[in-house]
C-alpha cells in the first residue's frame, strides 16, 4: 500500500471530535482533501496576497511543514528522546545558522518537501565532520561506496561527502531517485536512504507473498530504520509547534551564512586565515571537505568563506602571488629503504611521511609507494631541513579523551576542539573520526 502524507481534513477532525473511532496512520494517509466548491453565481475576486518573508529560518521551515504526524508509539518515543536532551536545540540552532539556510534553499529550488531539509539534523545533528562506525560521513551521512556512486570525489586531499554543497546536491539527487523508484512514497524512499533500496524492496516482497500491506508502517525493517523515519517526524512535530512541547528554538537568521569565492590554484588554509585575521577553524567550518592543510591542487577553483568577510577574502585570493604550490609525487620503496632514510632523502620529517601515507609504526615494504610532498607551506628548521604541515585522520578508541589525544600528538586541547568543531564538554565516541594537525617538532 502506498502511503501518501497529507494533512488531516476538516471532515476527519470533525469525526474525531464527534467520538468516531481513532484513525490509524494508514487511514489518515489515504484521505483525499475535499475539493473546493465552485460558486456559479459570483466568482471570488482574484486578490494576490504576498506573504511576508520570514526573518527566522525556523519560521520559514515551519510555514511549509505539511506532512501529518501520526501519534504512533515510535514517533512519541523519538519525540521524548529529543525533549530529554538538555541544550540540544540551542546547539542545533547555532549549527543551523551555519548550514541550514543553504540546505533549505536547495530543497525549495527542487520543489521537494521541506521536511527533507531537517534530515541532516537526524543524520548528523548538523555536524559535517560526523562519521559513523560504518564510515558514513558528513551532514547527510553518506557511505564511501554510495558517495562514489553519486559522483562525490574522495581522495587524499578532499572528501566530497563532507563538503556542504557537494554532499547536499548528491543527497537530494539520491533522495529524488529513491522517491521515483518507490512511486512517490517519501516514507519508503527515506527508509531506503537509511537501509538501502534492496532491503526495503525485499521487505515489501516478503509482505506481498503473505498478503500483507507493503507500506512503511507494515514492513519488517531493521530496528535502526524503524526508528529513523519516526525520528524525522518527531523533530518536525517539535519545530512545527515548539510551544506545545515547551521548547524554545533560538532564532536563526533567514539569510546565507557563507558564499563561494574564486581562487587561483591551491590555497593553504592556515596561511589564508591568518591573512584574513580570522581563526583557521572559521574557514574550515565552511570547508569541512578539505582533509589536509590546503585545498586539492586539482580540485574546485572555489573556497567558501563567511559572508561578512567575502569581499576581503576575494581581494586576498586575487592578490596572492604565484608562489609554488604543494606538489606530490609517488615514490616506489626500494629494498633496504626505511622511513628515516626516505625522509632524509627528501628533507622531510618521518612524522609527515607517516601522516601522509597512513602508516602506523615504521614497517614499510619494498615495491609499495609513498606520497612525497614538495613545495607548499613549510617550516625551515635550524639544521636546514624543511618540515611540511600535514593533517591526518584519527579514529577515537575506547578510553580516549581529548587530553589523551592532545598529549599523544603534542597538540593543544583548544586546537583539537577548534579543528573538529566539537564541544569540549561532549564525550568522545569510539569510532568517531577527528582531524589532527600533528606537531611539527
CSV table of N, CA and C in Angstrom, one decimal, residues 53-112:
chain,number,residue,atom,x,y,z
A,53,UNK,N,8.1,37.8,4.1
A,53,UNK,CA,9.2,36.9,4.2
A,53,UNK,C,9.5,36.6,5.7
A,54,UNK,N,9.9,35.4,6.0
A,54,UNK,CA,10.2,35.0,7.4
A,54,UNK,C,11.6,35.6,7.7
A,55,UNK,N,11.7,36.1,8.9
A,55,UNK,CA,13.0,36.6,9.4
A,55,UNK,C,13.8,35.5,10.0
A,56,UNK,N,13.1,34.6,10.6
A,56,UNK,CA,13.7,33.4,11.3
A,56,UNK,C,13.6,32.2,10.4
A,57,UNK,N,14.7,31.5,10.3
A,57,UNK,CA,14.8,30.3,9.4
A,57,UNK,C,13.8,29.2,9.9
A,58,UNK,N,13.8,29.0,11.3
A,58,UNK,CA,12.8,28.0,11.8
A,58,UNK,C,11.4,28.3,11.4
A,59,UNK,N,11.1,29.6,11.4
A,59,UNK,CA,9.7,30.0,11.0
A,59,UNK,C,9.5,29.8,9.5
A,60,UNK,N,10.5,30.0,8.7
A,60,UNK,CA,10.4,29.7,7.3
A,60,UNK,C,10.1,28.3,7.0
A,61,UNK,N,10.8,27.4,7.8
A,61,UNK,CA,10.6,26.0,7.6
A,61,UNK,C,9.2,25.6,8.1
A,62,UNK,N,8.8,26.2,9.3
A,62,UNK,CA,7.6,25.8,9.9
A,62,UNK,C,6.4,26.1,9.0
A,63,UNK,N,6.4,27.2,8.2
A,63,UNK,CA,5.3,27.5,7.3
A,63,UNK,C,5.1,26.5,6.3
A,64,UNK,N,6.1,25.7,5.9
A,64,UNK,CA,5.9,24.8,4.8
A,64,UNK,C,5.9,23.3,5.3
A,65,UNK,N,5.9,23.1,6.6
A,65,UNK,CA,5.7,21.7,7.0
A,65,UNK,C,4.3,21.2,6.8
A,66,UNK,N,4.1,20.2,6.0
A,66,UNK,CA,2.8,19.8,5.6
A,66,UNK,C,2.5,18.3,5.9
A,67,UNK,N,3.5,17.6,6.2
A,67,UNK,CA,3.2,16.1,6.4
A,67,UNK,C,2.4,16.0,7.7
A,68,UNK,N,1.6,15.0,7.8
A,68,UNK,CA,0.9,14.7,9.0
A,68,UNK,C,1.7,13.8,9.9
A,69,UNK,N,1.6,13.8,11.1
A,69,UNK,CA,2.4,13.1,12.1
A,69,UNK,C,1.6,12.2,13.0
A,70,UNK,N,1.4,11.0,12.6
A,70,UNK,CA,0.6,10.1,13.4
A,70,UNK,C,1.2,9.9,14.8
A,71,UNK,N,0.3,9.8,15.8
A,71,UNK,CA,0.8,9.6,17.1
A,71,UNK,C,1.1,8.1,17.3
A,72,UNK,N,2.0,7.6,16.5
A,72,UNK,CA,2.5,6.2,16.6
A,72,UNK,C,3.4,6.1,17.8
A,73,UNK,N,3.4,5.0,18.5
A,73,UNK,CA,4.3,4.9,19.6
A,73,UNK,C,5.8,5.2,19.3
A,74,UNK,N,6.3,4.8,18.2
A,74,UNK,CA,7.7,5.1,17.8
A,74,UNK,C,7.9,6.6,17.7
A,75,UNK,N,6.9,7.3,17.1
A,75,UNK,CA,7.1,8.8,17.0
A,75,UNK,C,7.1,9.4,18.3
A,76,UNK,N,6.2,9.0,19.2
A,76,UNK,CA,6.1,9.6,20.6
A,76,UNK,C,7.5,9.3,21.3
A,77,UNK,N,8.0,8.1,21.2
A,77,UNK,CA,9.3,7.7,21.8
A,77,UNK,C,10.4,8.6,21.3
A,78,UNK,N,10.5,8.9,20.0
A,78,UNK,CA,11.5,9.7,19.5
A,78,UNK,C,11.4,11.1,19.9
A,79,UNK,N,10.1,11.6,19.9
A,79,UNK,CA,9.9,13.0,20.4
A,79,UNK,C,10.4,13.1,21.8
A,80,UNK,N,10.1,12.2,22.7
A,80,UNK,CA,10.5,12.2,24.1
A,80,UNK,C,12.1,12.2,24.1
A,81,UNK,N,12.7,11.4,23.2
A,81,UNK,CA,14.1,11.3,23.2
A,81,UNK,C,14.7,12.7,22.9
A,82,UNK,N,14.2,13.4,22.0
A,82,UNK,CA,14.6,14.8,21.6
A,82,UNK,C,14.5,15.7,22.8
A,83,UNK,N,13.3,15.7,23.5
A,83,UNK,CA,13.0,16.6,24.5
A,83,UNK,C,13.8,16.4,25.8
A,84,UNK,N,14.3,15.2,26.0
A,84,UNK,CA,15.1,14.9,27.2
A,84,UNK,C,16.6,15.4,27.0
A,85,UNK,N,17.0,15.8,25.9
A,85,UNK,CA,18.4,16.2,25.6
A,85,UNK,C,18.6,17.7,26.0
A,86,UNK,N,19.1,18.0,27.1
A,86,UNK,CA,19.3,19.4,27.6
A,86,UNK,C,20.3,20.1,26.6
A,87,UNK,N,19.9,21.3,26.2
A,87,UNK,CA,20.7,22.1,25.4
A,87,UNK,C,20.8,21.7,23.9
A,88,UNK,N,20.0,20.6,23.5
A,88,UNK,CA,20.1,20.2,22.1
A,88,UNK,C,19.7,21.2,21.1
A,89,UNK,N,18.6,21.9,21.4
A,89,UNK,CA,18.1,22.8,20.4
A,89,UNK,C,18.9,24.1,20.4
A,90,UNK,N,19.5,24.4,21.5
A,90,UNK,CA,20.5,25.6,21.4
A,90,UNK,C,21.6,25.3,20.5
A,91,UNK,N,22.2,24.0,20.6
A,91,UNK,CA,23.3,23.6,19.8
A,91,UNK,C,22.8,23.5,18.3
A,92,UNK,N,21.7,23.0,18.1
A,92,UNK,CA,21.2,22.8,16.7
A,92,UNK,C,21.0,24.2,16.1
A,93,UNK,N,20.5,25.2,16.8
A,93,UNK,CA,20.2,26.5,16.3
A,93,UNK,C,21.6,27.1,15.9
A,94,UNK,N,22.6,26.9,16.7
A,94,UNK,CA,23.9,27.5,16.3
A,94,UNK,C,24.4,26.9,15.1
A,95,UNK,N,24.4,25.6,15.0
A,95,UNK,CA,24.8,24.9,13.7
A,95,UNK,C,24.0,25.2,12.5
A,96,UNK,N,22.7,25.4,12.8
A,96,UNK,CA,21.7,25.7,11.7
A,96,UNK,C,22.1,27.1,11.1
A,97,UNK,N,22.6,28.0,11.9
A,97,UNK,CA,23.0,29.3,11.4
A,97,UNK,C,24.1,29.2,10.5
A,98,UNK,N,24.9,28.1,10.5
A,98,UNK,CA,26.0,27.9,9.5
A,98,UNK,C,25.6,27.3,8.2
A,99,UNK,N,24.7,26.2,8.3
A,99,UNK,CA,24.5,25.4,7.2
A,99,UNK,C,23.0,25.3,6.7
A,100,UNK,N,22.1,25.5,7.6
A,100,UNK,CA,20.7,25.1,7.2
A,100,UNK,C,20.1,26.0,6.1
A,101,UNK,N,20.4,27.2,6.1
A,101,UNK,CA,19.8,28.1,5.1
A,101,UNK,C,20.1,27.6,3.7
A,102,UNK,N,21.4,27.2,3.5
A,102,UNK,CA,21.8,26.6,2.2
A,102,UNK,C,20.9,25.4,1.8
A,103,UNK,N,20.8,24.5,2.8
A,103,UNK,CA,20.0,23.3,2.6
A,103,UNK,C,18.5,23.6,2.2
A,104,UNK,N,17.9,24.5,3.0
A,104,UNK,CA,16.6,24.9,2.7
A,104,UNK,C,16.4,25.5,1.3
A,105,UNK,N,17.3,26.3,0.9
A,105,UNK,CA,17.3,26.9,-0.4
A,105,UNK,C,17.3,25.8,-1.5
A,106,UNK,N,18.2,24.8,-1.3
A,106,UNK,CA,18.3,23.8,-2.3
A,106,UNK,C,17.1,22.9,-2.4
A,107,UNK,N,16.5,22.6,-1.2
A,107,UNK,CA,15.3,21.8,-1.2
A,107,UNK,C,14.1,22.5,-1.8
A,108,UNK,N,14.0,23.8,-1.6
A,108,UNK,CA,12.9,24.6,-2.2
A,108,UNK,C,13.1,24.8,-3.7
A,109,UNK,N,14.3,25.0,-4.1
A,109,UNK,CA,14.6,25.1,-5.6
A,109,UNK,C,14.1,23.9,-6.3
A,110,UNK,N,14.2,22.7,-5.7
A,110,UNK,CA,13.8,21.4,-6.3
A,110,UNK,C,12.4,21.1,-6.1
A,111,UNK,N,11.7,22.0,-5.4
A,111,UNK,CA,10.3,21.8,-5.1
A,111,UNK,C,10.0,20.4,-4.3
A,112,UNK,N,10.9,20.2,-3.4
A,112,UNK,CA,10.8,19.0,-2.6
A,112,UNK,C,10.2,19.3,-1.2
